[in-house]
Tab-separated table of C-alpha atoms in Angstrom:
chain	number	residue	atom	x	y	z
A	7	MET	CA	0.000	0.000	0.000
A	8	LEU	CA	1.444	3.364	-1.090
A	9	ARG	CA	0.582	6.830	0.152
A	10	ASP	CA	2.327	9.829	-1.362
A	11	GLY	CA	4.777	7.417	-3.023
A	12	LYS	CA	5.793	5.741	0.254
A	13	HIS	CA	5.005	2.276	1.579
A	14	VAL	CA	2.694	2.426	4.605
A	15	LYS	CA	0.998	-0.211	6.768
A	16	SER	CA	-1.974	1.918	7.755
A	17	ALA	CA	-3.891	4.966	6.624
A	18	LEU	CA	-6.392	7.321	8.198
A	19	PRO	CA	-10.009	7.650	6.961
A	20	GLY	CA	-10.168	9.948	3.930
A	21	SER	CA	-6.617	9.201	2.819
A	22	THR	CA	-5.897	8.281	-0.815
A	23	VAL	CA	-3.719	5.197	-1.172
A	24	LEU	CA	-2.511	3.014	-4.028
A	25	LEU	CA	-3.264	-0.692	-3.690
A	26	GLY	CA	-1.822	-3.475	-5.832
A	27	ASN	CA	-1.927	-7.211	-6.432
A	28	PHE	CA	-5.644	-7.384	-7.277
A	29	ARG	CA	-6.803	-10.729	-8.594
A	30	HIS	CA	-9.827	-9.135	-10.251
A	31	ASP	CA	-10.497	-5.843	-11.995
A	32	ALA	CA	-11.494	-2.990	-9.670
A	33	ARG	CA	-13.176	-0.062	-11.309
A	34	PRO	CA	-13.362	3.472	-9.874
A	35	GLY	CA	-16.118	3.661	-7.292
A	36	SER	CA	-16.084	-0.056	-6.517
A	37	PRO	CA	-16.377	-0.854	-2.791
A	38	VAL	CA	-13.198	-2.368	-1.325
A	39	TYR	CA	-13.397	-4.488	1.829
A	40	LYS	CA	-10.571	-5.333	4.172
A	41	THR	CA	-10.579	-9.078	4.892
A	42	SER	CA	-7.411	-9.475	6.960
A	43	ASP	CA	-5.544	-7.390	9.516
A	44	ARG	CA	-2.255	-8.825	10.795
A	45	LYS	CA	-1.997	-6.333	13.656
A	46	LEU	CA	-5.512	-7.124	14.836
A	47	MET	CA	-4.919	-10.880	14.590
A	48	GLU	CA	-1.703	-10.583	16.610
A	49	PHE	CA	-3.579	-8.640	19.257
A	50	LEU	CA	-6.382	-11.207	19.403
A	51	SER	CA	-3.901	-14.094	19.558
A	52	GLY	CA	-2.170	-12.474	22.504
A	53	PHE	CA	-5.491	-11.856	24.206
A	54	ALA	CA	-6.637	-15.441	23.654
A	55	SER	CA	-3.425	-16.825	25.132
A	56	LYS	CA	-4.116	-15.108	28.438
A	57	ASN	CA	-5.772	-16.984	31.269
A	58	VAL	CA	-9.370	-15.774	31.057
A	59	PRO	CA	-11.344	-16.358	34.286
A	60	THR	CA	-13.818	-19.221	33.805
A	61	VAL	CA	-14.517	-20.577	37.329
A	62	PRO	CA	-17.208	-18.703	39.290
A	63	VAL	CA	-16.807	-18.520	43.057
A	64	LYS	CA	-18.722	-16.998	45.944
A	65	GLY	CA	-17.077	-14.978	48.695
A	66	GLU	CA	-17.970	-13.795	52.180
A	67	PHE	CA	-15.819	-11.271	54.059
A	68	ARG	CA	-16.199	-10.416	57.776
A	69	LEU	CA	-14.820	-7.140	59.167
A	70	PHE	CA	-15.570	-6.311	62.826
A	71	LYS	CA	-13.636	-4.343	65.426
A	72	GLY	CA	-11.567	-6.563	67.718
A	73	GLU	CA	-11.931	-9.637	65.471
A	74	LYS	CA	-9.507	-10.961	62.899
A	75	PRO	CA	-10.820	-10.402	59.345
A	76	LEU	CA	-12.152	-13.578	57.738
A	77	LEU	CA	-12.566	-14.473	54.057
A	78	VAL	CA	-14.537	-17.575	52.998
A	79	VAL	CA	-14.440	-18.608	49.305
A	80	THR	CA	-16.627	-21.375	47.847
A	81	ASP	CA	-16.876	-22.765	44.306
A	82	TYR	CA	-19.932	-24.475	42.832
A	83	SER	CA	-18.503	-27.921	43.526
A	84	GLN	CA	-18.835	-27.066	47.222
A	85	ASN	CA	-15.079	-26.670	47.778
A	86	THR	CA	-14.592	-24.122	50.566
A	87	VAL	CA	-11.519	-22.392	52.015
A	88	SER	CA	-11.306	-19.939	54.905
A	89	ILE	CA	-8.498	-17.421	55.350
A	90	GLU	CA	-8.115	-15.418	58.558
A	91	GLY	CA	-6.064	-12.242	58.939
A	92	ASN	CA	-3.066	-12.093	61.238
A	93	GLU	CA	-4.172	-9.114	63.334
A	94	PRO	CA	-7.550	-8.029	64.777
A	95	CYS	CA	-9.385	-5.179	63.037
A	96	GLN	CA	-8.935	-1.706	64.499
A	97	GLU	CA	-11.518	1.037	64.804
A	98	ALA	CA	-11.055	3.555	61.998
A	99	LEU	CA	-9.617	6.866	63.061
A	100	LYS	CA	-10.925	8.701	60.010
A	101	LYS	CA	-12.607	6.585	57.349
A	102	PRO	CA	-13.601	2.900	57.770
A	103	LEU	CA	-13.006	0.348	55.042
A	104	THR	CA	-16.324	0.116	53.186
A	105	GLY	CA	-18.032	-2.979	51.849
A	106	ASP	CA	-17.860	-1.598	48.301
A	107	ARG	CA	-14.087	-1.208	48.542
A	108	ILE	CA	-13.714	-4.761	49.849
A	109	CYS	CA	-15.827	-6.092	46.943
A	110	GLU	CA	-13.722	-4.113	44.496
A	111	GLN	CA	-10.492	-5.614	45.819
A	112	LEU	CA	-11.820	-9.180	45.969
A	113	LYS	CA	-12.888	-9.060	42.326
A	114	LYS	CA	-9.342	-8.237	41.201
A	115	THR	CA	-8.514	-11.885	40.556
A	116	GLY	CA	-5.893	-11.064	37.909
A	117	ASP	CA	-4.670	-13.990	35.793
A	118	THR	CA	-6.225	-16.667	38.013
A	119	PRO	CA	-8.977	-18.898	36.571
A	120	TYR	CA	-11.487	-17.510	39.070
A	121	TYR	CA	-13.997	-14.694	39.166
A	122	PHE	CA	-16.345	-13.678	41.990
A	123	ASP	CA	-19.953	-13.783	40.805
A	124	ASP	CA	-21.287	-13.248	44.331
A	125	VAL	CA	-19.644	-11.345	47.192
A	126	ARG	CA	-21.175	-10.757	50.620
A	127	VAL	CA	-19.534	-8.356	53.076
A	128	LEU	CA	-20.442	-8.387	56.759
A	129	THR	CA	-19.075	-5.335	58.595
A	130	ASP	CA	-19.836	-2.976	61.465
A	131	ASN	CA	-18.955	-0.026	59.166
A	132	LYS	CA	-16.457	1.384	61.648
A	133	SER	CA	-13.483	-0.931	61.310
A	134	PHE	CA	-10.320	-0.595	59.251
A	135	ILE	CA	-7.608	-2.824	57.809
A	136	PRO	CA	-5.176	-1.945	55.017
A	137	VAL	CA	-6.317	-2.813	51.492
A	138	SER	CA	-3.112	-4.820	51.120
A	139	VAL	CA	-4.416	-7.220	53.783
A	140	VAL	CA	-7.592	-7.840	51.738
A	141	ASN	CA	-5.490	-8.482	48.634
A	142	GLU	CA	-3.220	-10.910	50.452
A	143	MET	CA	-6.190	-12.818	51.910
A	144	ARG	CA	-7.732	-13.062	48.430
A	145	ARG	CA	-4.492	-14.432	46.942
A	146	LYS	CA	-4.129	-17.008	49.715
A	147	ALA	CA	-7.764	-18.089	49.427
A	148	LEU	CA	-7.633	-18.645	45.652
A	149	THR	CA	-4.312	-20.488	45.952
A	150	GLU	CA	-5.732	-22.818	48.606
A	151	LEU	CA	-8.894	-23.308	46.548
A	152	SER	CA	-6.808	-24.385	43.546
A	153	LYS	CA	-4.979	-26.944	45.682
A	154	LYS	CA	-8.243	-28.327	46.996
A	155	ARG	CA	-9.747	-28.559	43.495
A	156	GLU	CA	-6.651	-30.334	42.148
A	157	SER	CA	-6.815	-32.934	44.912
A	158	MET	CA	-10.397	-33.837	44.038
A	159	THR	CA	-11.185	-36.791	41.798
A	160	GLU	CA	-13.171	-35.587	38.802
A	161	ARG	CA	-16.760	-36.707	39.157
A	162	ARG	CA	-20.163	-36.096	37.691
A	163	PHE	CA	-22.048	-33.498	39.703
A	164	ILE	CA	-24.720	-34.962	42.000
A	165	PRO	CA	-25.339	-32.592	44.933
A	166	GLU	CA	-25.982	-34.060	48.357
A	167	ASN	CA	-29.096	-33.360	50.399
A	168	THR	CA	-30.831	-31.928	47.359
A	169	TYR	CA	-34.498	-32.240	46.525
A	170	PHE	CA	-35.135	-34.718	43.714
A	171	PRO	CA	-38.907	-35.210	43.227
A	172	GLY	CA	-38.575	-38.094	40.764
A	173	ASN	CA	-35.955	-40.739	40.094
A	174	ALA	CA	-33.447	-38.597	38.170
A	175	MET	CA	-30.816	-38.954	40.871
A	176	TYR	CA	-30.912	-42.744	40.879
A	177	LEU	CA	-31.565	-43.856	37.296
A	178	SER	CA	-29.070	-41.680	35.448
A	179	TYR	CA	-27.187	-44.618	33.902
A	180	GLU	CA	-30.124	-46.940	33.258
A	181	ARG	CA	-31.865	-47.244	29.924
A	182	LYS	CA	-34.834	-44.907	29.694
A	183	ILE	CA	-37.500	-43.521	27.408
A	184	SER	CA	-38.186	-39.782	27.350
A	185	LEU	CA	-40.964	-37.711	25.784
A	186	MET	CA	-40.520	-34.222	24.369
A	187	PHE	CA	-43.778	-32.272	24.122
A	188	TYR	CA	-43.570	-29.546	21.483
A	189	LYS	CA	-47.109	-28.386	22.256
A	190	THR	CA	-49.482	-28.504	25.221
A	191	PRO	CA	-49.751	-32.219	26.165
A	192	PRO	CA	-53.173	-33.789	25.543
A	193	GLU	CA	-55.254	-35.316	28.324
A	194	LEU	CA	-53.687	-38.731	28.921
A	195	PRO	CA	-55.345	-41.527	30.920
A	196	PRO	CA	-53.524	-42.173	34.224
A	197	GLY	CA	-50.877	-44.865	33.850
A	198	SER	CA	-51.028	-44.863	30.048
A	199	ILE	CA	-47.552	-43.383	29.602
A	200	THR	CA	-44.639	-45.766	30.119
A	201	ALA	CA	-41.965	-43.089	29.651
A	202	ASP	CA	-39.468	-42.416	32.425
A	203	ARG	CA	-39.068	-38.713	31.725
A	204	VAL	CA	-40.902	-35.849	30.027
A	205	TYR	CA	-39.508	-32.583	28.691
A	206	ILE	CA	-42.165	-29.911	28.937
A	207	ARG	CA	-42.314	-26.129	29.102
A	208	PRO	CA	-42.859	-24.815	32.644
A	209	GLU	CA	-46.027	-22.927	31.647
A	210	HIS	CA	-47.937	-26.210	31.197
A	211	THR	CA	-48.617	-26.416	34.933
A	212	ASP	CA	-51.583	-28.822	34.899
A	213	ALA	CA	-49.756	-31.415	32.779
A	214	ILE	CA	-46.622	-31.053	34.907
A	215	GLU	CA	-48.595	-31.786	38.060
A	216	ARG	CA	-50.182	-34.889	36.478
A	217	PHE	CA	-46.813	-36.283	35.415
A	218	GLN	CA	-45.242	-35.591	38.808
A	219	ASN	CA	-48.132	-37.325	40.583
A	220	GLU	CA	-47.476	-40.425	38.440
A	221	GLY	CA	-43.789	-40.477	39.447
A	222	ILE	CA	-42.497	-39.482	36.003
A	223	GLU	CA	-39.407	-37.286	35.904
A	224	VAL	CA	-40.296	-33.763	34.789
A	225	TYR	CA	-37.627	-31.652	33.096
A	226	ALA	CA	-38.474	-28.006	32.428
A	227	ALA	CA	-37.717	-27.326	28.754
A	228	ILE	CA	-36.395	-23.860	27.928
A	229	PRO	CA	-36.754	-22.772	24.266
A	230	ALA	CA	-33.399	-22.603	22.510
A	231	VAL	CA	-33.929	-19.061	21.163
A	232	LEU	CA	-34.953	-16.378	23.670
A	233	THR	CA	-34.374	-12.692	24.244
A	234	ASP	CA	-32.953	-11.599	27.605
A	235	ARG	CA	-36.420	-10.545	28.766
A	236	GLN	CA	-37.913	-13.876	27.710
A	237	MET	CA	-35.120	-15.716	29.530
A	238	ASP	CA	-35.976	-13.773	32.690
A	239	MET	CA	-39.590	-14.847	32.230
A	240	TYR	CA	-38.663	-18.533	31.994
A	241	MET	CA	-36.393	-18.334	35.037
A	242	LYS	CA	-39.298	-16.880	36.995
A	243	ARG	CA	-41.647	-19.614	35.773
A	244	ILE	CA	-39.285	-22.341	36.959
A	245	HIS	CA	-38.913	-20.623	40.334
A	246	LEU	CA	-42.727	-20.536	40.670
A	247	MET	CA	-43.308	-24.238	39.913
A	248	LYS	CA	-45.180	-25.933	42.776
A	249	LYS	CA	-42.599	-28.709	42.884
A	250	ARG	CA	-39.066	-28.183	41.722
A	251	PRO	CA	-38.374	-29.975	38.420
A	252	ASP	CA	-36.193	-33.074	38.307
A	253	GLY	CA	-34.025	-31.217	35.808
A	254	ILE	CA	-33.866	-28.512	33.166
A	255	LEU	CA	-33.331	-28.874	29.399
A	256	VAL	CA	-31.259	-26.107	27.783
A	257	GLY	CA	-30.318	-25.538	24.155
A	258	ASN	CA	-27.578	-22.897	24.128
A	259	LEU	CA	-24.573	-21.749	26.161
A	260	GLY	CA	-26.239	-18.560	27.374
A	261	ALA	CA	-29.177	-20.485	28.818
A	262	LEU	CA	-26.814	-23.062	30.329
A	263	HIS	CA	-24.813	-20.371	32.128
A	264	ARG	CA	-27.959	-18.636	33.377
A	265	VAL	CA	-29.540	-21.864	34.624
A	266	ARG	CA	-26.382	-22.824	36.482
A	267	GLU	CA	-26.437	-19.416	38.201
A	268	GLU	CA	-30.122	-19.619	39.119
A	269	PHE	CA	-30.368	-23.358	39.899
A	270	PRO	CA	-26.889	-24.716	40.761
A	271	ASP	CA	-28.316	-27.838	42.453
A	272	ILE	CA	-30.738	-28.992	39.724
A	273	PRO	CA	-29.538	-31.447	37.025
A	274	VAL	CA	-29.199	-29.959	33.545
A	275	VAL	CA	-29.497	-31.776	30.202
A	276	LEU	CA	-27.958	-30.251	27.071
A	277	ASP	CA	-30.177	-30.430	23.988
A	278	TYR	CA	-29.056	-31.207	20.433
A	279	THR	CA	-29.251	-27.504	19.523
A	280	MET	CA	-25.958	-27.126	21.451
A	281	ASN	CA	-24.485	-28.963	18.428
A	282	ILE	CA	-22.118	-31.154	20.447
A	283	PHE	CA	-20.090	-33.226	17.978
A	284	ASN	CA	-17.225	-34.819	19.885
A	285	LEU	CA	-15.392	-35.365	23.164
A	286	PRO	CA	-13.489	-32.025	23.065
A	287	ALA	CA	-16.842	-30.233	22.902
A	288	ILE	CA	-18.037	-32.198	25.936
A	289	ALA	CA	-14.825	-31.344	27.789
A	290	LEU	CA	-15.427	-27.674	27.043
A	291	ILE	CA	-18.842	-27.632	28.701
A	292	SER	CA	-18.048	-30.122	31.480
A	293	ARG	CA	-17.446	-27.285	33.956
A	294	TYR	CA	-21.215	-26.733	33.939
A	295	ARG	CA	-21.669	-30.296	35.255
A	296	PRO	CA	-24.368	-31.522	32.846
A	297	SER	CA	-26.180	-34.695	33.866
A	298	GLY	CA	-27.121	-35.593	30.297
A	299	ILE	CA	-26.336	-34.698	26.685
A	300	MET	CA	-28.158	-35.121	23.404
A	301	PRO	CA	-25.403	-34.836	20.766
A	302	SER	CA	-25.953	-33.212	17.392
A	303	LEU	CA	-28.600	-34.924	15.280
A	304	GLU	CA	-26.140	-34.890	12.382
A	305	LEU	CA	-23.946	-37.588	13.952
A	306	ASN	CA	-24.004	-41.145	12.639
A	307	PHE	CA	-23.606	-44.328	14.677
A	308	GLU	CA	-19.831	-44.391	14.210
A	309	ALA	CA	-19.487	-40.875	15.621
A	310	LEU	CA	-21.692	-41.823	18.578
A	311	ARG	CA	-19.448	-44.804	19.315
A	312	ASP	CA	-16.426	-42.485	19.289
A	313	MET	CA	-18.095	-40.582	22.157
A	314	GLU	CA	-18.676	-43.724	24.247
A	315	SER	CA	-15.876	-42.858	26.680
A	316	CYS	CA	-17.852	-39.832	27.843
A	317	ASP	CA	-19.033	-40.486	31.416
A	318	ILE	CA	-22.139	-38.334	30.925
A	319	PRO	CA	-25.248	-40.289	29.823
A	320	MET	CA	-26.219	-39.477	26.237
A	321	GLU	CA	-29.656	-39.251	24.680
A	322	ALA	CA	-30.705	-40.016	21.100
A	323	TYR	CA	-33.728	-38.938	19.053
A	324	VAL	CA	-35.619	-41.919	17.628
A	325	TYR	CA	-39.097	-40.631	16.791
A	326	GLY	CA	-40.866	-37.378	16.011
A	327	SER	CA	-40.833	-34.136	14.072
A	328	ILE	CA	-37.465	-32.380	14.160
A	329	PRO	CA	-37.187	-28.569	14.286
A	330	VAL	CA	-34.947	-27.413	11.432
A	331	MET	CA	-35.351	-23.627	11.396
A	332	THR	CA	-36.382	-20.712	13.618
A	333	LEU	CA	-37.955	-17.616	12.069
A	334	GLU	CA	-38.452	-14.182	13.604
A	335	TYR	CA	-41.664	-13.706	11.655
A	336	CYS	CA	-44.865	-15.632	10.946
A	337	PRO	CA	-45.188	-17.053	7.402
A	338	ALA	CA	-48.952	-16.503	7.559
A	339	SER	CA	-48.387	-12.735	7.724
A	340	ASN	CA	-47.269	-12.857	4.057
A	341	ASN	CA	-50.863	-13.533	3.032
A	342	GLY	CA	-51.652	-9.855	3.520
A	343	ASP	CA	-54.526	-10.360	5.968
A	344	CYS	CA	-52.534	-10.393	9.231
A	345	GLY	CA	-54.481	-8.673	12.008
A	346	GLN	CA	-51.571	-8.682	14.511
A	347	LYS	CA	-53.683	-10.833	16.863
A	348	CYS	CA	-51.453	-13.881	17.092
A	349	GLY	CA	-53.230	-15.387	20.099
A	350	VAL	CA	-56.522	-15.888	18.220
A	351	CYS	CA	-55.134	-16.332	14.714
A	352	GLY	CA	-56.153	-19.541	12.959
A	353	ASN	CA	-52.943	-19.633	10.928
A	354	LYS	CA	-50.475	-20.161	13.787
A	355	GLN	CA	-49.869	-23.638	12.400
A	356	GLY	CA	-49.544	-24.418	8.721
A	357	TYR	CA	-47.260	-25.756	6.010
A	358	LEU	CA	-44.579	-24.347	3.736
A	359	THR	CA	-43.996	-26.097	0.396
A	360	ASP	CA	-40.621	-26.097	-1.343
A	361	HIS	CA	-39.941	-26.391	-5.085
A	362	THR	CA	-39.961	-30.216	-4.919
A	363	GLY	CA	-43.400	-30.324	-3.332
A	364	ARG	CA	-42.217	-31.297	0.157
A	365	ARG	CA	-44.327	-29.823	2.940
A	366	PHE	CA	-42.695	-28.410	6.076
A	367	MET	CA	-44.948	-27.788	9.053
A	368	TYR	CA	-44.527	-24.506	10.913
A	369	ILE	CA	-45.850	-23.397	14.311
A	370	THR	CA	-45.838	-19.767	15.465
A	371	ASP	CA	-45.546	-19.082	19.178
A	372	PRO	CA	-47.626	-15.931	19.810
A	373	GLU	CA	-46.027	-15.316	23.208
A	374	LEU	CA	-42.428	-15.444	21.982
A	375	GLY	CA	-43.193	-13.966	18.554
A	376	ARG	CA	-41.183	-16.702	16.888
A	377	THR	CA	-41.906	-19.449	14.345
A	378	THR	CA	-40.423	-22.954	14.284
A	379	VAL	CA	-40.245	-24.905	11.015
A	380	TYR	CA	-40.127	-28.712	11.238
A	381	ASN	CA	-38.691	-31.327	8.897
A	382	SER	CA	-40.913	-32.603	6.099
A	383	SER	CA	-40.419	-36.222	7.248
A	384	ILE	CA	-40.905	-37.780	10.673
A	385	MET	CA	-37.901	-39.412	12.304
A	386	MET	CA	-38.615	-43.096	12.901
A	387	MET	CA	-35.928	-45.555	14.021
A	388	ASP	CA	-37.204	-49.141	13.947
A	389	ASP	CA	-33.781	-50.779	14.340
A	390	LEU	CA	-32.007	-49.817	17.576
A	391	THR	CA	-28.973	-52.107	17.283
A	392	GLY	CA	-26.840	-49.167	16.126
A	393	PHE	CA	-27.166	-47.567	19.569
A	394	GLU	CA	-25.502	-50.558	21.218
A	395	ASN	CA	-21.917	-49.975	22.322
A	396	THR	CA	-22.458	-46.219	22.453
A	397	GLY	CA	-22.918	-43.920	25.419
A	398	VAL	CA	-26.627	-43.570	24.616
A	399	LYS	CA	-28.811	-44.448	27.596
A	400	ILE	CA	-32.030	-42.547	26.822
A	401	LEU	CA	-34.151	-42.623	23.675
A	402	ARG	CA	-36.255	-39.528	23.050
A	403	ILE	CA	-39.690	-39.444	21.449
A	404	GLY	CA	-40.938	-36.117	20.100
A	405	ILE	CA	-44.680	-35.537	20.439
A	406	MET	CA	-46.482	-33.064	18.189
A	407	ASP	CA	-50.102	-33.850	17.215
A	408	GLU	CA	-50.192	-37.544	18.104
A	409	ARG	CA	-53.366	-38.803	19.796
A	410	PRO	CA	-53.178	-40.199	23.363
A	411	ASP	CA	-53.484	-43.811	22.136
A	412	GLU	CA	-50.726	-43.216	19.575
A	413	ILE	CA	-48.448	-41.755	22.271
A	414	THR	CA	-49.055	-44.857	24.397
A	415	ASN	CA	-48.263	-47.191	21.493
A	416	ILE	CA	-45.055	-45.340	20.606
A	417	CYS	CA	-43.832	-45.424	24.210
A	418	ASN	CA	-44.602	-49.138	24.538
A	419	TYR	CA	-42.908	-49.878	21.200
A	420	TYR	CA	-39.584	-48.318	22.183
A	421	ARG	CA	-39.748	-49.503	25.770
A	422	GLU	CA	-39.997	-53.112	24.645
A	423	LEU	CA	-37.077	-52.761	22.215
A	424	TRP	CA	-34.773	-50.569	24.322
A	425	VAL	CA	-35.510	-50.917	28.018
A	426	ASN	CA	-36.777	-54.508	27.980
A	427	ARG	CA	-34.225	-55.450	25.275
A	428	LYS	CA	-36.662	-57.468	23.164
A	429	THR	CA	-35.685	-58.338	19.606
A	430	LYS	CA	-39.128	-57.451	18.289
A	431	ALA	CA	-41.948	-55.306	19.636
A	432	SER	CA	-45.309	-56.982	20.250
A	433	ARG	CA	-47.101	-54.456	18.055
A	434	ASP	CA	-46.297	-52.334	15.008
A	435	LEU	CA	-46.935	-48.625	14.620
A	436	LEU	CA	-49.386	-49.060	11.751
A	437	PHE	CA	-50.686	-45.496	11.941
A	438	LEU	CA	-47.343	-44.348	10.474
A	439	LYS	CA	-47.530	-46.423	7.291
A	440	ASN	CA	-48.841	-43.564	5.123
A	441	LYS	CA	-46.501	-40.910	6.517
A	442	SER	CA	-43.140	-39.763	5.179
A	443	LEU	CA	-40.449	-41.257	7.443
A	444	THR	CA	-36.682	-40.824	7.728
A	445	HIS	CA	-33.773	-42.371	9.612
A	446	GLY	CA	-32.075	-39.000	9.846
A	447	HIS	CA	-28.271	-39.017	9.701
A	448	TYR	CA	-27.674	-42.141	11.797
A	449	TYR	CA	-26.704	-44.232	8.765
A	450	ARG	CA	-25.008	-41.571	6.655
A	451	GLY	CA	-23.781	-38.715	8.878
A	452	VAL	CA	-22.947	-35.356	7.298
A	453	GLU	CA	-21.240	-35.359	3.921
């Protein structure tokens, strides 16, 4: 790059420069885009090489006249260290050490892997210690915490003395059948569902209560795409559930982080929308202590077997409509007669047809203002031998518009083949014979 006949590496806005080595013709007035910046990449590489804090901890600091200052630091694996100052606190002659100043100093964790996401300061507001003492106590506490964490044997997170309404705590590694309700569950006769677990949105309170009364695990399902305000709404709904859920289903990293902050003692299952492909991806999210994972639906059986060494139970989708796209608008609004009354609109559910004639069902959620498009074919796995010798323990059934008797038949079909390990189910799913079915990517993967 030349400016005023001299080679330069940068230029200010408005400057006229001469550029060379174009692979294509550039005419006067053509827009030119910068696609690489060595200086910026060097800066980002240096930034990425730094130790970015990734381990949240909680802290409590006590500061009272005549007592030695005390700092207690706890991580979310319940590792706790206590550091006491060498000398008792003195009464301040001029200005006491405030709680805000103590919080400020504790949060200066530097290049350690820790960050304080919760700090509580207990003080009489008239005591003083040098700021250097607070800093030294923080350094000692984080050093001792690291030693304690290193001495621990890595284990799957199962909190002690925690409320588990169903059997989630005890059946984690047994074969199970789960149901995913994409819509409000229909009225089901008591005892007609042989599933071990249901995934259901927390707003369906009546259905949740029925399932809990039957001893079925209830996992609150959080939509994968939410605004911050909508996420706050779902956190509140889970808090207000009459009985705490057996677990929570999340579909993105933001939701996972938020759920772990709000509900650190409730099991969390990661949905396929997290797009987990391999063991390194599982290692990356293991700090959130998931109790279950549904890997990407684009994996084939071979890829699932490669993930067998994962000690977190995996889940696989074997039946149902699969969401393939999320839209921020309603397709029915293109008809020109949209009255902006989504709650009473008769076109919240419909079909989109592509150029080959395939029909894709869509459902618009009037509360979230978002539309989900589903695959044109229903997933239906009738041969489960491919899931043997993998880490898959749970088979998921997706429920859309199936009738109660059809839901019962589907559950019984997969329970006989998977949980009871029969070679052939006692009945066939004849109501599916005229529907378009697919095996997904289990036999072919992604090309």
